[in-house]
């Protein structure tokens, strides 16, 4: 099944203690698409400026990402600049230039309207709703959001969640959205808003997948070299939704395995700047790391 | 095999958003002993003041904890007072009164010197070394420590670690001891100091068990009601070392299962103040929660 993704395509300037990336390819839809493309065909809806080079277009197209929904608007592409300290847990935003992203109105090409799987990356929940109005009959809708929308557009976000099957959200935002400090109770409160499944992203601590009758915990892979955590969450989402699209079902077993694939893909992304590690990673490497996650978490049962 | 534990017995006064415990039974050796007593016989070495009531002695003795090494010194028992916020991750210490603990000199009763398994709870590393000099031929030595000793008595701590098989330590202290921000590389640096196994405690995120050829990750149990995290680390250590003492081997498989039992025991402790939940928990409940950890972490392999 094809996956429709709507989100940002951006140029990132990133400083970490290990180096600097200057105007490298970034954005939620870019990380998601590249990661998901290992599992399924992706249809991308986003906006770039007139400065967006063909080289990036060619990279995405070569990965089976359908760019028919990539608008080019007069002006410059969205730019984000951030810095990470040694703990690499949270970026300090140095500069945000929305540029053409400011006026983004997602328009689905006619051929995208039959998409069965939809991922609404972290954009204004009003735009997320607008995208859903343009999709005919999606089988699975997943979405991401952030503190900015929870605080500033709660009403629209709650309306969006009524149409969402899987919400991916980080730990602090889970507590913020539910207004509840206990994470499990916060998750239950959010499930009552619509989603059947909540994926709580915990950065270097991995993720929790919570539904009405199941909680699954997957660690992040303990890496000796983490260069740049930018895009880890969207890469996780790409592996997660990509695997579900490839298998075509969302049983509890499939969702768990999808979360492992999400963690596998995210563990590669952080090994280098931008999408550089995803550009080079091979399927045997992905399977090899999946097996390392098995070794990382396995223990014997009671006698 | 009997476990020798040396550490503190204390009265804790604890404030959390969910209530207050006034001069309740606490201390590293107390939590450890109670937790380990579900798996093996424990020999406790600690000091209390003349104000320590028989009721607490009877509780420990009834749990098969040998109190022959519990000294009574003139003065008052060690008191600690702390407060937790809503996130329950870190205590703010309000008051510490070392009292009789200040002059503590561990003296092993003759009958304790043949102990095969030793747990050195978080005390001055010079005292930890002194305890090891009094034990004849331990088969397994585990120890805990904290930022205070890493900063103030690094030399003595490093000397202690030369005699330690398993070091239990929290995440920030791992980085501090190794002077290395990457956790995996920090762990490798500490393994080079002596221990064969490092258990990195991550609070609500669980624990990592790292040895030369294996990394095991176990989450904390996602609880809907966490009342008081005091003692969770020592309770983990009690379940962990207790299980190893009960099985008598320290293969990788045993160490992994021990870490699960440690997490199981810790998950009960935090459900109520002081040792109240450990007082009531039954073996079937412990096995039941072990199975819940299996359900929490299980996923299918590749086809």
XYZ file of C-alpha atoms in Angstrom:
606
model
C 0.000 0.000 0.000
C 1.168 3.515 -0.815
C 1.758 5.948 2.017
C 0.788 9.596 1.714
C 2.923 11.927 3.826
C 2.363 15.634 4.360
C 5.007 17.635 6.167
C 8.055 19.810 5.777
C 11.039 19.713 3.464
C 13.772 21.938 4.805
C 17.387 22.949 4.931
C 18.921 22.365 8.358
C 22.019 23.950 9.802
C 23.115 21.836 12.745
C 25.891 22.116 15.305
C 26.797 19.206 17.546
C 29.931 18.610 19.628
C 31.019 16.307 16.782
C 30.705 18.640 13.830
C 28.536 20.970 11.826
C 26.130 20.492 8.929
C 25.438 23.592 6.820
C 22.076 23.815 4.997
C 21.799 20.048 4.732
C 18.614 18.344 3.539
C 16.101 17.968 6.355
C 12.424 18.305 7.246
C 9.880 15.904 8.711
C 8.497 14.688 5.386
C 11.989 14.120 4.009
C 13.145 11.938 6.913
C 9.820 10.099 6.978
C 9.780 9.440 3.221
C 13.349 8.236 3.031
C 12.882 5.862 5.964
C 9.476 4.565 4.805
C 10.779 4.056 1.269
C 12.659 0.966 2.471
C 9.281 -0.667 3.026
C 6.702 0.897 0.685
C 6.048 3.503 -1.979
C 5.661 7.019 -0.605
C 3.680 9.957 -1.960
C 5.030 13.237 -0.664
C 3.087 16.483 -0.250
C 5.162 19.473 0.784
C 6.391 22.851 -0.399
C 9.869 24.055 -1.311
C 11.199 27.345 -2.638
C 12.791 28.145 -5.947
C 16.199 27.463 -4.353
C 15.530 23.734 -3.905
C 18.116 21.870 -6.008
C 17.363 19.040 -8.439
C 19.921 16.885 -6.667
C 17.576 16.450 -3.660
C 14.609 15.803 -5.963
C 16.594 13.103 -7.744
C 17.604 11.488 -4.461
C 13.978 11.199 -3.316
C 12.687 10.066 -6.706
C 15.374 7.392 -6.861
C 14.074 6.096 -3.527
C 10.605 5.583 -4.999
C 9.151 8.734 -3.450
C 6.446 10.174 -5.717
C 7.060 13.935 -5.895
C 3.880 14.887 -7.773
C 2.715 16.691 -4.611
C 5.911 18.668 -4.050
C 4.880 22.269 -4.742
C 7.414 24.912 -5.693
C 6.468 28.345 -4.381
C 8.081 31.718 -5.077
C 10.700 32.375 -2.395
C 13.102 30.375 -0.283
C 12.784 26.894 1.223
C 12.065 26.505 4.971
C 15.278 26.776 7.004
C 15.947 25.601 10.543
C 19.090 25.981 12.576
C 19.835 24.243 15.885
C 22.557 23.232 18.267
C 22.966 20.141 20.455
C 25.084 19.805 23.591
C 26.943 16.681 24.665
C 23.821 14.933 25.889
C 22.228 15.252 22.415
C 18.798 15.030 23.989
C 17.296 18.322 23.016
C 18.098 20.807 20.297
C 18.400 24.471 21.093
C 16.760 26.235 18.161
C 19.017 29.030 16.916
C 16.917 30.223 14.016
C 13.704 29.338 12.186
C 12.866 30.822 8.781
C 9.505 29.465 7.642
C 9.818 31.123 4.208
C 7.516 29.347 1.700
C 6.316 26.990 4.462
C 4.466 29.908 6.062
C 1.836 29.977 3.331
C 1.737 26.197 2.772
C -1.677 24.932 1.687
C -1.465 21.193 1.070
C -2.980 20.264 -2.299
C -3.229 16.582 -3.083
C -2.744 15.645 -6.739
C -5.792 13.727 -7.957
C -3.724 10.527 -8.039
C -2.944 10.820 -4.320
C -6.553 10.974 -3.133
C -6.958 7.220 -3.031
C -4.033 6.757 -0.588
C -4.853 4.061 1.940
C -2.260 5.053 4.513
C -1.704 8.654 5.578
C 0.997 10.141 7.762
C 0.404 13.700 8.888
C 3.805 14.940 9.994
C 4.120 17.733 12.513
C 2.291 20.655 10.887
C -0.599 22.939 11.905
C -3.509 20.636 12.885
C -5.827 22.735 10.703
C -3.706 21.748 7.700
C -3.721 18.132 8.889
C -7.529 18.231 8.853
C -7.511 19.855 5.427
C -5.382 16.970 4.115
C -7.787 14.391 5.536
C -10.686 16.133 3.744
C -8.842 15.544 0.466
C -8.216 11.834 0.996
C -11.117 9.604 -0.067
C -11.144 6.657 2.306
C -7.904 6.096 4.189
C -7.514 2.751 5.951
C -4.949 4.060 8.426
C -4.240 7.617 9.543
C -1.206 8.381 11.700
C -0.059 11.760 12.886
C 2.607 13.610 14.803
C 2.320 16.929 16.621
C 4.301 19.145 18.999
C 4.056 21.371 22.082
C 3.549 24.479 19.904
C 0.229 23.159 18.509
C -0.877 21.599 21.812
C -0.547 24.993 23.474
C -1.714 27.184 20.577
C -4.234 25.104 18.592
C -5.582 22.562 21.036
C -9.126 22.707 19.657
C -8.065 21.954 16.087
C -5.676 19.262 17.285
C -8.406 17.518 19.292
C -10.628 17.644 16.206
C -7.834 16.100 14.102
C -7.315 13.335 16.671
C -10.919 12.209 16.200
C -9.835 11.034 12.730
C -6.464 9.569 13.700
C -5.703 5.885 14.339
C -2.112 6.241 15.551
C -0.655 9.297 17.259
C 3.121 9.586 17.532
C 4.117 12.100 20.163
C 6.968 12.654 22.564
C 6.879 12.036 26.276
C 6.607 15.612 27.523
C 3.944 16.381 24.925
C 1.940 13.350 26.051
C 1.786 14.814 29.557
C 1.068 18.285 28.178
C -1.764 17.166 25.902
C -3.444 15.136 28.656
C -2.543 17.589 31.435
C -1.552 14.577 33.553
C 1.934 13.848 34.956
C 1.606 10.050 35.033
C 2.518 8.819 31.567
C 0.262 5.764 31.479
C -2.762 7.709 32.647
C -1.908 10.502 30.210
C -1.833 7.923 27.418
C -5.233 6.531 28.409
C -6.687 10.049 28.355
C -5.355 10.612 24.834
C -6.688 7.256 23.611
C -10.119 8.481 24.728
C -9.792 11.350 22.214
C -9.790 9.023 19.207
C -6.503 7.230 18.462
C -6.448 3.453 18.967
C -2.697 3.485 19.413
C -0.279 5.951 20.945
C 3.437 5.829 20.220
C 5.301 7.775 22.896
C 8.765 8.740 21.712
C 11.378 8.960 24.482
C 14.527 9.874 22.560
C 17.554 7.918 23.755
C 15.218 5.828 25.954
C 13.239 4.429 23.040
C 9.474 4.325 22.739
C 6.311 3.053 24.382
C 3.427 1.814 22.252
C 0.160 1.972 24.165
C -3.282 0.786 23.127
C -6.353 -0.178 25.138
C -5.136 -3.682 25.937
C -1.387 -3.628 25.364
C 1.759 -1.762 26.326
C 4.967 -2.419 24.418
C 8.335 -0.949 25.330
C 11.229 -0.813 22.889
C 14.581 0.719 23.853
C 16.651 2.919 21.596
C 19.733 1.138 20.346
C 22.702 1.972 22.606
C 25.166 3.447 20.124
C 28.810 4.256 20.734
C 28.672 7.028 18.151
C 25.700 9.367 17.966
C 26.425 12.257 15.653
C 23.160 14.070 15.098
C 19.735 13.186 16.530
C 17.874 15.461 14.077
C 15.116 13.576 12.292
C 15.188 10.521 14.580
C 11.476 10.822 15.405
C 10.369 11.186 11.788
C 12.694 8.373 10.738
C 11.125 6.190 13.448
C 7.688 7.081 12.077
C 8.844 6.178 8.565
C 10.031 2.710 9.584
C 6.971 2.194 11.760
C 4.325 3.225 9.203
C 6.405 1.766 6.365
C 6.381 -1.680 7.941
C 2.619 -1.495 8.591
C 2.060 -0.492 4.963
C 4.205 -3.397 3.767
C 2.350 -5.967 5.880
C -1.090 -4.457 5.374
C -2.385 -5.257 8.841
C -2.290 -3.540 12.226
C -2.546 -6.436 14.646
C -0.769 -5.998 17.979
C 2.052 -8.252 16.729
C 2.489 -6.153 13.573
C 2.460 -2.898 15.526
C 5.185 -4.192 17.888
C 7.363 -5.330 15.019
C 6.735 -2.014 13.271
C 8.000 -0.185 16.373
C 11.172 -2.267 16.264
C 11.685 -1.361 12.589
C 11.067 2.281 13.495
C 13.759 2.065 16.164
C 16.114 0.297 13.762
C 15.755 3.050 11.157
C 16.129 5.820 13.767
C 19.284 4.158 15.093
C 20.876 4.529 11.669
C 19.796 8.145 11.109
C 21.555 9.441 14.225
C 24.872 7.885 13.161
C 25.540 10.722 10.722
C 24.354 14.197 9.728
C 21.183 14.751 7.728
C 20.077 11.698 5.724
C 23.642 10.593 5.065
C 23.400 7.261 6.893
C 19.986 6.471 5.385
C 21.496 7.110 1.947
C 24.003 4.313 2.454
C 22.209 1.797 4.656
C 21.388 -1.562 3.061
C 18.560 -3.997 3.717
C 20.934 -6.616 5.164
C 22.171 -3.959 7.615
C 18.564 -3.206 8.594
C 17.855 -6.894 9.213
C 21.130 -7.220 11.104
C 20.184 -4.401 13.451
C 16.693 -5.843 13.914
C 18.421 -8.982 15.212
C 20.563 -6.848 17.508
C 17.368 -5.410 18.994
C 16.273 -8.990 19.665
C 19.579 -9.698 21.449
C 19.272 -6.415 23.340
C 15.862 -7.248 24.809
C 15.737 -11.052 25.107
C 15.441 -12.868 28.425
C 14.315 -16.324 29.474
C 10.904 -16.929 30.968
C 10.015 -18.497 34.299
C 10.601 -22.227 34.564
C 23.911 -18.921 49.036
C 23.723 -16.231 51.727
C 24.114 -12.609 50.748
C 26.060 -10.193 52.926
C 24.880 -6.583 52.627
C 26.537 -3.545 54.173
C 24.774 -0.208 53.993
C 22.440 2.163 55.779
C 19.354 1.693 57.900
C 17.513 4.959 58.253
C 14.359 6.865 59.007
C 13.057 8.728 55.975
C 10.690 11.659 55.896
C 9.312 11.927 52.387
C 6.984 14.328 50.650
C 5.482 13.528 47.273
C 2.510 15.103 45.483
C 0.543 12.050 46.671
C 1.259 12.182 50.379
C 3.818 12.293 53.141
C 5.700 9.659 55.104
C 7.058 10.734 58.481
C 10.159 8.926 59.834
C 9.309 5.760 57.963
C 11.744 2.843 57.747
C 14.298 3.361 54.971
C 17.989 3.038 54.124
C 19.841 1.230 51.363
C 20.512 -1.950 53.354
C 16.891 -2.135 54.479
C 15.431 -1.925 50.968
C 18.073 -4.291 49.619
C 17.572 -6.881 52.370
C 13.818 -6.910 52.171
C 13.852 -7.299 48.394
C 16.623 -9.947 48.362
C 14.906 -11.899 51.128
C 12.325 -13.124 48.607
C 15.142 -15.096 46.947
C 17.841 -15.888 49.516
C 18.979 -15.484 53.114
C 20.463 -12.078 53.856
C 23.079 -11.090 56.443
C 22.833 -7.407 57.277
C 25.673 -5.197 58.538
C 24.642 -1.677 59.502
C 24.332 0.673 62.437
C 21.281 2.141 64.162
C 20.849 4.387 67.177
C 19.230 3.655 70.506
C 15.948 4.990 69.102
C 15.549 2.094 66.632
C 12.362 0.238 67.570
C 12.040 -3.523 67.976
C 9.141 -3.508 65.540
C 11.527 -2.887 62.610
C 13.958 -5.534 63.905
C 11.127 -8.050 64.078
C 10.008 -7.221 60.549
C 13.486 -7.868 59.121
C 14.079 -10.989 61.229
C 10.733 -12.388 60.108
C 11.900 -11.950 56.513
C 14.929 -14.181 57.155
C 17.365 -11.288 57.471
C 20.158 -12.177 59.912
C 20.632 -9.139 62.180
C 23.790 -10.352 64.004
C 25.687 -7.535 62.249
C 23.256 -4.745 63.138
C 25.221 -2.587 65.599
C 23.463 -0.306 68.059
C 25.482 2.846 68.752
C 24.829 5.579 71.308
C 22.802 8.315 69.678
C 20.101 8.615 67.036
C 19.550 6.601 63.862
C 20.452 8.140 60.462
C 17.668 10.401 59.182
C 17.014 11.617 55.665
C 14.313 13.921 54.447
C 13.421 14.588 50.816
C 10.746 15.875 48.513
C 9.672 14.756 45.026
C 7.852 16.809 42.414
C 5.273 15.483 39.961
C 7.847 13.862 37.720
C 9.139 11.760 40.649
C 12.494 11.438 38.922
C 14.788 13.071 41.396
C 14.485 13.797 45.095
C 15.325 17.185 46.470
C 17.132 16.506 49.746
C 15.668 18.669 52.497
C 17.756 17.406 55.381
C 20.394 14.793 56.165
C 21.292 13.856 59.739
C 23.996 11.195 59.649
C 23.860 10.708 63.440
C 25.308 7.262 64.359
C 26.020 6.571 60.670
C 28.775 9.210 60.762
C 31.075 7.024 62.842
C 30.025 3.715 61.235
C 32.814 1.133 61.143
C 31.499 -2.092 59.630
C 32.356 -5.107 61.799
C 31.469 -8.491 60.409
C 30.403 -11.091 62.974
C 32.657 -14.155 62.667
C 29.766 -16.118 61.170
C 29.417 -13.610 58.306
C 33.020 -13.881 57.074
C 32.351 -16.912 54.891
C 29.652 -15.075 52.869
C 29.872 -16.034 49.209
C 27.919 -13.098 47.840
C 28.527 -9.541 48.982
C 26.556 -6.392 48.211
C 28.263 -3.157 49.181
C 25.472 -0.594 49.235
C 26.195 3.077 48.690
C 28.656 3.949 51.499
C 32.151 5.467 51.639
C 34.334 3.360 49.303
C 36.960 3.136 52.067
C 34.395 1.334 54.214
C 33.464 -0.863 51.244
C 37.127 -1.906 50.989
C 37.269 -2.506 54.730
C 34.292 -4.873 54.437
C 35.959 -6.805 51.641
C 39.063 -7.264 53.826
C 36.866 -8.989 56.409
C 35.241 -11.428 53.971
C 37.260 -14.598 53.376
C 36.655 -15.624 49.807
C 33.574 -14.104 48.190
C 32.395 -15.635 44.922
C 30.554 -12.531 43.808
C 30.998 -8.914 44.889
C 28.530 -6.255 43.772
C 28.519 -2.617 44.749
C 26.677 0.664 44.390
C 28.059 4.166 44.673
C 27.023 7.788 44.080
C 28.169 11.141 42.713
C 29.361 12.244 46.187
C 32.020 9.487 46.323
C 32.913 9.757 42.642
C 33.732 13.420 43.152
C 35.214 13.225 46.638
C 36.842 9.776 46.943
C 37.610 8.741 43.392
C 40.912 7.061 44.312
C 39.361 4.829 46.977
C 36.419 4.058 44.696
C 38.688 3.004 41.845
C 40.580 0.769 44.281
C 37.277 -0.791 45.427
C 36.209 -1.390 41.829
C 39.280 -3.588 41.276
C 37.608 -6.112 43.621
C 34.060 -5.729 42.300
C 32.326 -8.058 39.822
C 29.131 -6.086 39.328
C 28.760 -2.331 39.693
C 25.260 -0.871 39.962
C 25.266 2.834 39.239
C 22.914 5.413 37.800
C 23.156 6.942 34.371
C 24.573 10.349 35.264
C 27.100 8.753 37.600
C 28.240 6.415 34.829
C 29.117 9.436 32.704
C 30.680 11.209 35.681
C 32.855 8.263 36.716
C 34.114 7.696 33.159
C 34.217 11.397 32.276
C 32.582 10.476 28.964
C 29.188 11.691 27.684
C 28.416 8.648 25.511
C 26.869 6.054 27.800
C 28.129 2.954 26.005
C 31.683 4.249 25.831
C 31.463 5.339 29.478
C 30.388 1.810 30.380
C 33.333 0.300 28.501
C 35.723 2.604 30.346
C 34.294 1.501 33.704
C 34.484 -2.195 32.761
C 38.211 -1.607 32.205
C 38.497 -0.643 35.899
C 37.565 -4.115 37.139
C 33.852 -4.979 37.060
C 32.762 -7.642 34.575
C 29.227 -6.297 34.543
C 27.766 -2.828 34.818
C 24.131 -2.255 35.686
C 23.157 1.274 34.693
C 20.021 2.390 36.513
C 17.841 4.839 34.551
C 14.942 5.409 36.930
C 11.595 5.394 35.126
C 13.398 4.297 31.953
C 14.629 1.025 33.433
C 18.167 -0.323 33.296
C 20.962 -1.319 30.955
C 23.169 -4.302 31.797
C 26.495 -4.064 30.003
C 29.351 -6.555 29.921
C 32.180 -7.084 27.447
C 30.097 -9.065 24.974
C 26.490 -8.252 25.808
C 24.104 -5.351 26.299
C 20.680 -5.994 27.806
C 17.968 -3.372 28.145
C 15.031 -3.752 30.509
C 12.361 -1.061 30.850
C 10.827 0.019 34.104
C 7.257 -1.173 34.452
C 4.868 1.568 33.278
C 2.718 2.074 36.362
C -0.481 4.082 36.619
C 0.215 4.816 40.278
C 3.712 5.712 41.439
C 3.651 6.939 45.010
C 7.248 7.107 46.189
C 10.381 6.210 44.207
C 12.592 6.127 47.338
C 14.515 2.873 47.552
C 13.763 1.749 43.982
C 17.468 1.366 43.137
C 18.294 -0.663 46.252
C 15.176 -2.770 45.787
C 16.287 -3.448 42.202
C 19.706 -4.493 43.526
C 18.031 -6.798 46.058
C 15.995 -8.627 43.424
C 18.948 -8.717 41.052
C 21.543 -10.066 43.511
C 18.898 -12.169 45.248
C 18.068 -14.026 42.056
C 21.763 -14.602 41.285
C 22.255 -15.975 44.816
C 19.275 -18.286 44.392
C 20.483 -19.687 41.070
C 24.176 -19.770 42.014
C 25.462 -18.856 38.563
C 26.169 -15.649 36.713
C 25.803 -16.660 33.084
C 24.544 -13.981 30.708
C 21.095 -15.621 30.762
C 21.006 -15.573 34.578
C 22.133 -11.957 34.736
C 19.376 -10.905 32.291
C 16.708 -12.744 34.260
C 18.107 -11.262 37.470
C 17.714 -7.773 36.004
C 14.070 -8.543 35.236
C 13.501 -9.696 38.826
C 15.234 -6.516 40.010
C 12.837 -4.455 37.896
C 9.871 -6.472 39.136
C 10.773 -5.832 42.784
C 11.450 -2.127 42.163
C 8.085 -1.797 40.424
C 6.358 -2.919 43.614
C 8.378 -0.695 45.960
C 7.354 2.527 44.228
C 3.657 1.683 44.549
C 3.613 2.787 48.179
C 5.641 4.616 50.819
C 8.644 3.049 52.539
C 8.642 -0.772 52.421
C 4.874 -0.964 52.669
C 4.309 -2.648 49.302
C 7.192 -5.097 49.835
C 5.617 -6.044 53.162
C 2.473 -7.247 51.430
C 3.669 -8.533 48.061
C 3.339 -12.282 47.486
C 5.406 -14.652 45.370
C 2.519 -15.227 42.926
C 2.322 -11.443 42.450
C 6.058 -11.354 41.738
C 5.734 -14.122 39.141
C 2.703 -12.402 37.685
C 4.599 -9.172 37.187
C 7.570 -11.049 35.710
C 5.136 -12.315 33.055
C 3.916 -8.765 32.502
C 7.509 -7.738 31.768
C 7.577 -10.499 29.155
C 4.399 -9.137 27.581
C 5.792 -5.605 27.778
C 8.938 -6.437 25.795
C 7.990 -9.295 23.457
C 8.036 -8.984 19.682
C 8.205 -11.461 16.820
C 11.415 -12.096 14.933
C 12.100 -11.755 11.227
C 10.501 -14.386 9.005
